[in-house]
Every structure is written in C-alpha cells, then in structure tokens.
XYZ file of C-alpha atoms in Angstrom:
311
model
C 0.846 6.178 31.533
C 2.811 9.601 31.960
C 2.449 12.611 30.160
C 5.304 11.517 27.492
C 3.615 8.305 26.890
C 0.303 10.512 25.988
C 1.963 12.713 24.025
C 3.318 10.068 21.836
C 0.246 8.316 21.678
C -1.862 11.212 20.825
C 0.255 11.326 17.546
C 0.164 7.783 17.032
C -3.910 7.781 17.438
C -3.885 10.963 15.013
C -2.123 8.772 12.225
C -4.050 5.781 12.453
C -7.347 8.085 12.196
C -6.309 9.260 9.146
C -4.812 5.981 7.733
C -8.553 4.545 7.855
C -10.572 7.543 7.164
C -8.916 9.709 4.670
C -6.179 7.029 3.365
C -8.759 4.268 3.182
C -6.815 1.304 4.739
C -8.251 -1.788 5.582
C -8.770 -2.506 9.366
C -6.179 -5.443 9.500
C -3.989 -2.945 8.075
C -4.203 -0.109 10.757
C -4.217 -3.238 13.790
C -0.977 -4.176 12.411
C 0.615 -0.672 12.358
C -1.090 0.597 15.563
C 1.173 -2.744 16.793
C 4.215 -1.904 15.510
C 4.451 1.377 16.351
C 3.049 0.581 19.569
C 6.189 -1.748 19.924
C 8.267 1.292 18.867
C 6.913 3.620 21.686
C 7.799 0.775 24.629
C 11.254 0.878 22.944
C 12.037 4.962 23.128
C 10.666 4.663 26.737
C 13.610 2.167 27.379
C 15.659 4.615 26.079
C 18.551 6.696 28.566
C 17.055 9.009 28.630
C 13.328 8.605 27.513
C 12.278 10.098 24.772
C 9.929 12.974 25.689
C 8.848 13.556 22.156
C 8.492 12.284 18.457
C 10.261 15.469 17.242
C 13.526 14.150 19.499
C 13.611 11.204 17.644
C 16.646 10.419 16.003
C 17.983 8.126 13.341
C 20.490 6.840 15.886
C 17.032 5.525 17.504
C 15.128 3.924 15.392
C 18.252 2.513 13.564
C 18.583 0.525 17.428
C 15.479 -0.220 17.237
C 15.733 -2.327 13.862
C 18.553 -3.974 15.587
C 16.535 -5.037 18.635
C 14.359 -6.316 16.326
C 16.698 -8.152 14.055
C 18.291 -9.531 17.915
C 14.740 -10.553 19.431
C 13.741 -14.108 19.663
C 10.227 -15.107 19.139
C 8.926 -18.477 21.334
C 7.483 -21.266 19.281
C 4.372 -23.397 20.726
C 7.282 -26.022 20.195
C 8.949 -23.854 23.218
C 11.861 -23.160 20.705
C 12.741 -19.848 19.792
C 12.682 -18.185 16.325
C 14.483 -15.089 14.973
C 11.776 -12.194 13.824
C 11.135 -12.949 10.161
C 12.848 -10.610 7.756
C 9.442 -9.966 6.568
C 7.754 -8.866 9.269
C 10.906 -5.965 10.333
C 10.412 -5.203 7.208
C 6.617 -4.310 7.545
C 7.946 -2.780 10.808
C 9.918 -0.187 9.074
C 7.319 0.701 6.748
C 5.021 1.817 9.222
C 7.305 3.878 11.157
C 8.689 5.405 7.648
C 4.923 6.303 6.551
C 4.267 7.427 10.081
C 7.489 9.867 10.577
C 6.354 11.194 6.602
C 3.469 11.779 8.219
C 4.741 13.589 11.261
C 6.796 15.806 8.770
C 4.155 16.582 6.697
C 2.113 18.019 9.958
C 5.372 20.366 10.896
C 5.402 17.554 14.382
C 9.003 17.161 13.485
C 11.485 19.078 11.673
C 13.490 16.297 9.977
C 12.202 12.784 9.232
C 14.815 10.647 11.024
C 13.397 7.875 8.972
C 14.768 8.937 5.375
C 17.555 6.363 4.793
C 16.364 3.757 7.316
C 16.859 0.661 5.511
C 14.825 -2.488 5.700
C 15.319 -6.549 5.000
C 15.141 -7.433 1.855
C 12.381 -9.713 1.373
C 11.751 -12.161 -1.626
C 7.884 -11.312 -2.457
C 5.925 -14.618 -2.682
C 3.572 -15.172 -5.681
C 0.256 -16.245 -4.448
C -0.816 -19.864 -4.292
C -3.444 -20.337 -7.478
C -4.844 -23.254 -9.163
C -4.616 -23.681 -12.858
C -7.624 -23.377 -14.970
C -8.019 -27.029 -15.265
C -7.799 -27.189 -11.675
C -10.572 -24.437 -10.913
C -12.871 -26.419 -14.060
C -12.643 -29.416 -11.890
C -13.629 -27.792 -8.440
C -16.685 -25.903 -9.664
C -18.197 -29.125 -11.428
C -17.432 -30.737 -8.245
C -20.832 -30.125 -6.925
C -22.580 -31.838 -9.911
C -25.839 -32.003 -11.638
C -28.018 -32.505 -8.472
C -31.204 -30.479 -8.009
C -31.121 -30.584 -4.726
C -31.080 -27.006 -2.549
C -27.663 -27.592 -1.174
C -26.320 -28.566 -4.572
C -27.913 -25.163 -5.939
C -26.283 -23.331 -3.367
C -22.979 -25.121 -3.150
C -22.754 -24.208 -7.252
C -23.613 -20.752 -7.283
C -21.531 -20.005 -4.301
C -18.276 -21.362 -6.148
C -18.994 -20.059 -8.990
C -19.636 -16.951 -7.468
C -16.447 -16.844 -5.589
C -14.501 -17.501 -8.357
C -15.589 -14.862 -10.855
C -15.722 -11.956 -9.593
C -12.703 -12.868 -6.800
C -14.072 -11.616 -3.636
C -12.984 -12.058 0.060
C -14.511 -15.363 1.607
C -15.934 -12.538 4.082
C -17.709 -10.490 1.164
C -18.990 -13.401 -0.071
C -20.708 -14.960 3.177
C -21.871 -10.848 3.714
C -23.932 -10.754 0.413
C -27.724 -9.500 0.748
C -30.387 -10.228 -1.521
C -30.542 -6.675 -2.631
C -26.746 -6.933 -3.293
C -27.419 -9.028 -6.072
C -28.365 -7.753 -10.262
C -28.794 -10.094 -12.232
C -29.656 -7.691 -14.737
C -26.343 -5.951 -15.210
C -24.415 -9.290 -14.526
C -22.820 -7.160 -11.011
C -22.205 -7.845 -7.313
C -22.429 -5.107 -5.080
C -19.466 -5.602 -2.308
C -19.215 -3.550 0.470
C -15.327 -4.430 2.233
C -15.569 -5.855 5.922
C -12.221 -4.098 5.884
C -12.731 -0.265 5.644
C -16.902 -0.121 4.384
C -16.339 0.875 0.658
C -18.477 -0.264 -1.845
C -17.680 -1.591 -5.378
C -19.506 -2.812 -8.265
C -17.841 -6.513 -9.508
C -19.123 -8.095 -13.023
C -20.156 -11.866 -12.447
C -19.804 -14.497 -15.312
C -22.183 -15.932 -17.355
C -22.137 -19.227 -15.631
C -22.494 -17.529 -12.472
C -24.949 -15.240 -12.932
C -26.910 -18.730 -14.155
C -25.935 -20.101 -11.583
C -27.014 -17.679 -9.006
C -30.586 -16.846 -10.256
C -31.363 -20.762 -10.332
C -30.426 -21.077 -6.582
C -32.495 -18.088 -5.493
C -35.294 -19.404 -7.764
C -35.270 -22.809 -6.085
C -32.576 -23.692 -3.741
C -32.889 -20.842 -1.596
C -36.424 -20.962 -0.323
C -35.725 -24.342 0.863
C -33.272 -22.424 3.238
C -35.503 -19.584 4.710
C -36.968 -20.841 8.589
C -38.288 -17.554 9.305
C -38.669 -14.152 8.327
C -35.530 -13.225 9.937
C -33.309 -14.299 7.668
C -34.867 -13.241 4.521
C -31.800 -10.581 3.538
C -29.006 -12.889 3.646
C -27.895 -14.402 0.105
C -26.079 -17.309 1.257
C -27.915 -19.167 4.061
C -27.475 -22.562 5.484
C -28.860 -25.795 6.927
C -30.730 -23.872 9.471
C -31.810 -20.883 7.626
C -29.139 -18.773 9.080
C -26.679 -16.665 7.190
C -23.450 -18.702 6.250
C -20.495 -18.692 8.206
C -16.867 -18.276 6.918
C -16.205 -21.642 8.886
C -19.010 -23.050 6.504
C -17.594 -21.881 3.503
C -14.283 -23.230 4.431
C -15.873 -26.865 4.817
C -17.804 -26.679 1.827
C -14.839 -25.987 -0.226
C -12.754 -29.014 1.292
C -15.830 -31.046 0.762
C -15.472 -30.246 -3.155
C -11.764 -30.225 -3.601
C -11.942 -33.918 -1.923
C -14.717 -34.910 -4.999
C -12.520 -32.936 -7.512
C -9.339 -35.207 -6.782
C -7.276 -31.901 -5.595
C -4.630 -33.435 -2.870
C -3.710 -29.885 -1.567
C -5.791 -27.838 0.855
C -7.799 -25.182 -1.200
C -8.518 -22.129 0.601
C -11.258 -19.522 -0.158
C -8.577 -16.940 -0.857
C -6.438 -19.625 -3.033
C -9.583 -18.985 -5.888
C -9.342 -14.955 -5.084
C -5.361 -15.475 -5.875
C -6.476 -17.589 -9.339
C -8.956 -15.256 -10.107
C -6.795 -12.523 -10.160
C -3.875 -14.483 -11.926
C -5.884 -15.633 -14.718
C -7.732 -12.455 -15.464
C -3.775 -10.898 -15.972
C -2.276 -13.661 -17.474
C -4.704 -13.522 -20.232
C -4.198 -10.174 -21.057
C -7.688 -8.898 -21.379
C -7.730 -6.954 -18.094
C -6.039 -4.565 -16.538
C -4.243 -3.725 -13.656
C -5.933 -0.925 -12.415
C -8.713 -3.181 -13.343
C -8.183 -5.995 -11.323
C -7.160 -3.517 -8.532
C -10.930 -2.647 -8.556
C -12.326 -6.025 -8.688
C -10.395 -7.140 -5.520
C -10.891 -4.140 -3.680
C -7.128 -3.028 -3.128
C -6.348 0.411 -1.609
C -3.161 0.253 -3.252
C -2.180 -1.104 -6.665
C 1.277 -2.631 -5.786
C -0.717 -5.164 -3.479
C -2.232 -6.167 -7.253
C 1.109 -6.268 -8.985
C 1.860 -9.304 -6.755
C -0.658 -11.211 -9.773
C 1.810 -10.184 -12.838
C 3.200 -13.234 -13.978
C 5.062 -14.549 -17.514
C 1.789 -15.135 -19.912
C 2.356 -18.627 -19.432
C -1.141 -19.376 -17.571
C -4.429 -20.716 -18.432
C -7.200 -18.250 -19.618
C -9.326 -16.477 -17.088
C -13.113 -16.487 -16.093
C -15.340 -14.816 -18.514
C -16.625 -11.636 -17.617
C-alpha cells in the first residue's frame, strides 16, 4: 500500500469509527459501506493520474465512477453475467454522499464534490408479512401439548411475534433478560450493543412463564447453560439455524405453502402494529431497534390490514 492509499484509508477508517460509535449504525451497516467505499478507493487509484487525496476529488470522478458501476457486469453461479442492480449503486452513492458530508464537515475538503451526484431510482419494496389470520394459524401451530418442546416451541413464537425482534435477539435472550412483571424484554442489538426495553403480549408473557416453569428445566444438562432463555435438545443455547427449522416445522402444520422466515413475523409485526393505528412511528422505530426512522416508514401502508398483537 503507498502513502496515498494510507492517506485515503486513514479517512475512510475515521468515518466508519464514527458511523458505529457516535452515529450508532448497525455492524452490517458499516461492512457494507467500508465495501463500497473501499471499491471507490481501487477506482481513484486507476485514475490518470492517481488521486493523491480526498480533497482532489472531483465530481468529474465520482460521476465516472457511477458509470463504471452502472457498465460492470456481475458473474452468476449460472456463469452468466448480470448488470449491478440499480439498488445496490444506489446504496453505493449514499455512502460516498454521507462520507464526502462528512469529509466537509471535518474542513478534509473544501467542496463536497458529491452535492448533485445523482443516484438510480429505486422502487422501495414493502416487506413480505402475513395477515393476521395467517400469524393466528402459525402460533396455534404448536398445539395443546404439554410436552417441553411444545412449551418452548409456543413461547418462542409467540415471543417472536409480539414484541418483533431479530431472529438473533431472540436466540440471545438470558434468563435475567426476561420480566414478567412489567410484561418487557430486555434486547440488547447483535448489531451495534444498545439496549431497549420491548412490551410482550399477554399471550406471550403466558406463554413464556409456563415454559420456564416447566418446559425449560427439562432442557438444562448442566450448570453451564443455566443463563440462556431459549435452549435446545441438548441443553445448549438455540441456534438461529434451529429457529429457522422450527418455524418451517410449524408453517408446514399451519397449511402456509410459502416459506416463512423469522424476519417475515418481524415485517408483520411491525405492519400490523401501524396498520391499526394504535402505535406510532417513532414507536415502532423503538420496538425494532432502528437507528433511523425512514428504515420504519417502509411499514406505512393503506389501513387496509388486519389488527395487530396486543401489547
């Protein structure tokens, strides 16, 4: 790497710091734009001559390097090759755009030679849900069996469903993450560490303190283990892999001919908790856990949907 490359990099490494610990983005987030400006850097290096600098940057540059983009062909496993999707240049430009701000902000460059950089237009896609109907059916899948796995298997669902948490969350939970006093979950995001209080329904809440009563004992092997909420077959803490099966197992009993995805009952949970009109944007923003509220406007449909989960 030469001394340009470091000097570019150093910025770059600056940015992302603060993008995670003073901006609070999640850690999928920052990976994606550490990528694509990473991609951005190789490009100004191809450049005749190299850029030495951010602050020579021009708008003449990046503008070619939205057209590489919009030119480069992506291989398929198929071994055809695919244009770059409108939606990802598009999350491309974004990052360079908050990054130059950024740059600007810290006096690292005079002008911004991202202001009027324009990117694809991109339809936004409303999030797969299930209607309520649908979501009855899958979380009275499990039935009335007393069994431990049944217990589990209920509460889990439930769980998952009302409050709307990340399959990752959910499979995280401690015992000491758990009131069922004040109805709440205590999440703490895989994805930047903060920690939010979620309301669980009634049926959940039920739901939970009967499978810690009596289905969750049958779980524990060994001392070991004795903080994780969610535990399986082997007393170990539950995967994300097992939570994936266990929902297939129950949208198979529920009669659902689609594939139902942990994150397709985050979507409904959302959904339904708008459509209904009894919560609020800002509120469902906290629930999920978004950094940013237009990732939660995504939910606002016509009231035209089936009610929500009680909380």
């Amino acid at each position: 790497m030469n001394e340009t490359d470091n000097s570019l990099h150093a910025y770059l490494d600056q940015f992302l710091t603060a993008l995670a610990h003073e901006d609070g983005y999640a850690r999928n987030t920052v990976a994606a734009y550490r990528n694509d400006l990473n991609q951005l850097i190789e490009f100004l290096a191809r450049r005749e001559p190299p850029v030495a600098s951010w602050a020579d940057v021009t708008a003449s540059d990046l503008g070619s390097f939205v057209d590489s983009l919009r030119s480069l062909k992506i291989a398929k496993r198929s071994g055809e090759e695919k244009p770059v999707a409108p939606s990802t240049i598009a999350r491309k430009v974004a990052a360079l755009k908050s990054f130059f701000n950024y740059l600007a902000l810290k006096n690292i460059v005079t002008l911004d030679p991202s202001v009027g950089l324009e990117a694809p237009r991109v339809a936004k896609r409303t999030p797969k849900t299930m209607s309520s109907e649908e979501v009855e059916r899958l979380l009275a899948a499990p039935g009335p069996s007393p069994s431990p796995k049944t217990l589990r298997d209920r509460a889990l669902l439930e769980l998952l469903y009302s409050t709307g948490v990340r399959v990752s969350e959910l499979v995280s939970f401690k015992m000491e993450d758990v009131n069922l006093a004040d109805k709440t979950m205590r999440v703490k995001s895989e994805d930047n560490g903060r920690e939010r209080s979620v309301p669980m329904s009634e049926k959940a809440v039920e739901s939970l303190q009967i499978y810690i009563e009596r289905g969750r004992p049958h779980f524990v092997k060994s001392a070991g283990n004795q903080a994780a909420l969610f535990l399986n077959q082997r007393g170990q803490q539950l995967t994300r892999q097992g939570m994936w099966l266990i929902i297939k197992e129950y949208a198979a009993r529920a009669g659902l001919n689609y594939e139902v995805t942990p994150h397709m009952l985050r979507h409904s949970f959302a959904a339904h908790m708008l459509q209904n009109h009894k919560a609020t944007l800002s509120e469902v923003q906290r629930y999920l856990g978004h950094a940013n509220i237009s990732t939660t406007q995504i939910y606002v449909q016509p009231p035209s949907a089936l009610p929500e989960p009680e909380v």
